[in-house]
Amino acid sequence: MKLLYKLILVLVGGVCLNANAQMPHDAIYMNKNSICIAATYSNSQWKEYWENNLKRENFNIGTHTMQSVMPMIAYGITKRLNLLAGLPYVATKTSAGNLMGQKGFQDLSLFVKYNMVQSESGLSLHGVLGGSVPVSNYVKDFLPMSIGIGSKTLTTRLIAHYRHSSGFYITAHGSYIFRSNIKVDRDAYQADDRVYNTNEVRIPNATDVAARAGYYKKGIQAELFIDKNTCVGGDYIRRNDMPFPTNNMKSTGVGFYGKFQPKNIGFTVMARRVIDGQNMGQSTTLSAGFLYQINFRTKSAEAAKKIKIVEKINHRKYASPSSSLIEQGAVI
Amino acid sequence: MKKIHLSLILLAAFSLVVSSCNKDIEEPLREAYIPTKLDEKGGTWKTYILASSDEVAVAEPKAAGSTEYQAEIAKLKTTISTITPENKKAVAYWGAGAVYRWNEIARELAARYNIPPASNAEGKYPVPDATKPLADPKFPFANPPYVSRAIAYLSVAQYDALVAAWNYKYKYNRKAPSKNDAAVSALLPVSDLPSYPSEDAVVAAASYTVLVAMFPGEVPLLDAKLAEAKNARIWGGMNVDSDISAGDALGKAVAAKVMGRAKTDGMSGANNQTVNAAAIANAKAQGLKSEWLSQELPARPPMLPNYGTVAPWNFDKATMIAMRPSPPPALDSDGFKTALDELKKIDKGQTREQARIANYWSDGAGSYTPPGHWHRAAANLCFQNKLSELATARVQALLGTSQMDAAIACWDVKNYYYYPRPQQFGLKTSVGLPNFQSYTSGHSTFSGAAAHVLGTIFPTEAEKLTAMALEASNSRVYGLIHFRFDCAAGLEHGKKIGQAAIARGKADGSGL
């Protein structure tokens, strides 16, 4: 179940990252030298889960809850190249049974997003490279209570985006996520229907795809999405056994994302419900975030001049049907 | 646009590189060795079940100079010349040692079957059915008592069969094929141990017979392992067919006799749940204020409550009762409060090191259990010390019987005192809660016995093994599922159980 979070929170750049002015899976960029800091609270719960493909509940878990607070920072290196970093603090608990909750700082993630293609028609392509590393030696295989599976990850992602001048847009992305093997506290474990006599555990890689449709204009964003996170291989939860980091976890989710940012202070909300899955919980995730954007260039006269130029450009872009979210960086 | 294309290509190339990274798990290789001692007198060592080492007859082989044997050698040479890379891999795998590998296979099956049954729609836990081993729930539920017993019989069968094999090896004294004919190129190191009957075939057949009985759903896998174990000796040029077939017959015959004990050792009554009421009444009559209750939802019947009545190996029932640890602290005593306070403190601030120790020794559901953990340690010690197959089997039999005795004696104690778990006083656990009474700790009992047995056989390792046992015992406190006194009493009790196994070992004629 932990992988659920891994996939949602970090790899997909999901619930936590959603709180920000921009995310590793959207087509929104910060202006050069702009900084956005954000914090998001997320609450994800499941009562039923898929034991392999068998949907069941577990009276000795009741409702499983994972909460997280994710501070995040985004920085505009240029208007087409942005940097995003985040580090969630995660806590787990159950409503029944006697499994001890776990808590701690999880994985530090860093993403670089680059606007590779920008056409006049409003169509754009974006490449994302990212990665994550655990910042603490949390227990990785006490699932579903562990706060993470402790894998180091590398993500490559391609985003295609179209935005109409009216503010309506569609976005689609696909990612491949490399996940490193991990070391666990025990020196033997069962996976792939055999016993491995080592403390090294093979973690399957993963992919994620998503499609989004929404409206974004004048600081208001509203979006519906569907996403699918899939491990590339892996084994399954055996009958009545506990999950393990090697499991082939899959989930398909649908959700809503909204943002209101009239000026440099903004708020976000997100809701996601898993509609299908395997080897993981059918979770419902709710999150709310706060963000604050700083543009350092306003602090010098020279920068102010540049801003005027940028504003002119933006003004022109708004007027043209080819304007996209990217050009709106200045008003995020 | 050039820049655009370049970035796309770079992204694609990076994705490709990243997705093709090799993440294969590497486990230590085990290379075959020539034993430091051949244990030539092994045929005289005291057996567990066999009345004597010639109780099962093995016919005299054809002499090395006979035409029949020469024909076998010729066939062996032909086989060796046609082996595939897969065959060679099998030769190397089994070259680690027959007892080593079959013990490993048993641990693997233990882990595979170590999952408690799920509750059904009526809130009941169906009992695994030996006649439908692959139905839900699978048979067996390979919990620690079950695994201790399965590997005890496995090890005893291997040991008794090898004592018999050693008797015939030195009685008939037919050398290995490559010693009889230098043109036979063996793939593994060849010792001076006579090769008839094949010790590998003896172990394979004995192991197969026990494991098929213990894990009846795994016949196809065990059939394949048996065939490969025997073939590997031919592919490797180590044995001729008649070595193998004689070993196979001997191993099966001895194991059948060993399984005769298993059928009548009382295991069939181990899950008798009707004993609980009387056990609770007895514990309460001795002053227990509140008894152990299942903390699972729905409440699960305790694991094998009558396992304490199974027949032990190295002592009798009266001795077992006499060894029973003294009562745990009363629930309203200072001793209990001190132990509970220790757990509450860990509950509030379990350190990462405490969690590591708890996890390392957890050996819970889905694992090969604590007896499996110690058998693995024993297998590695035997391997590192280059023991013969026979001496390895002896170590595993001494350990295996001590582990089964530990399970029997500990379950007797658990059922006798019927003491509640820490979770009945509001504590959580970081390792999962076993569904049976708290006093005494099974892990501690298994570990106390194992460390004493292995530490006596490998004295240079004794200190390390004792430290391991203490850590295993402590792990149950760190994991919050046992009181300190459960563990201390279990460890001490385990040591006495180990001493009984060692007493037998000292008198078995091996001189070790």
mmCIF file with all atom_site columns, C-alpha atoms in Angstrom, chain B residues 277-287 415-417:
data_model
loop_
_atom_site.group_PDB
_atom_site.id
_atom_site.type_symbol
_atom_site.label_atom_id
_atom_site.label_alt_id
_atom_site.label_comp_id
_atom_site.label_asym_id
_atom_site.label_entity_id
_atom_site.label_seq_id
_atom_site.pdbx_PDB_ins_code
_atom_site.Cartn_x
_atom_site.Cartn_y
_atom_site.Cartn_z
_atom_site.occupancy
_atom_site.B_iso_or_equiv
_atom_site.pdbx_formal_charge
_atom_site.auth_seq_id
_atom_site.auth_comp_id
_atom_site.auth_asym_id
_atom_site.auth_atom_id
_atom_site.pdbx_PDB_model_num
ATOM 1  C CA . ALA B 1 277 ? -11.029 -24.372 28.292 1.00 0.00 ? 277 ALA B CA 1
ATOM 2  C CA . ALA B 1 278 ? -9.253  -26.696 30.716 1.00 0.00 ? 278 ALA B CA 1
ATOM 3  C CA . ALA B 1 279 ? -5.952  -24.883 30.177 1.00 0.00 ? 279 ALA B CA 1
ATOM 4  C CA . ILE B 1 280 ? -7.531  -21.513 31.013 1.00 0.00 ? 280 ILE B CA 1
ATOM 5  C CA . ALA B 1 281 ? -9.226  -22.979 34.084 1.00 0.00 ? 281 ALA B CA 1
ATOM 6  C CA . ASN B 1 282 ? -5.923  -24.449 35.201 1.00 0.00 ? 282 ASN B CA 1
ATOM 7  C CA . ALA B 1 283 ? -4.056  -21.170 34.738 1.00 0.00 ? 283 ALA B CA 1
ATOM 8  C CA . LYS B 1 284 ? -6.759  -19.269 36.621 1.00 0.00 ? 284 LYS B CA 1
ATOM 9  C CA . ALA B 1 285 ? -6.668  -21.790 39.442 1.00 0.00 ? 285 ALA B CA 1
ATOM 10 C CA . GLN B 1 286 ? -2.984  -20.874 39.774 1.00 0.00 ? 286 GLN B CA 1
ATOM 11 C CA . GLY B 1 287 ? -3.887  -17.203 40.120 1.00 0.00 ? 287 GLY B CA 1
ATOM 12 C CA . ASN B 1 415 ? -0.655  -23.496 27.149 1.00 0.00 ? 415 ASN B CA 1
ATOM 13 C CA . TYR B 1 416 ? 0.125   -24.136 30.805 1.00 0.00 ? 416 TYR B CA 1
ATOM 14 C CA . TYR B 1 417 ? 0.366   -20.492 31.885 1.00 0.00 ? 417 TYR B CA 1
#
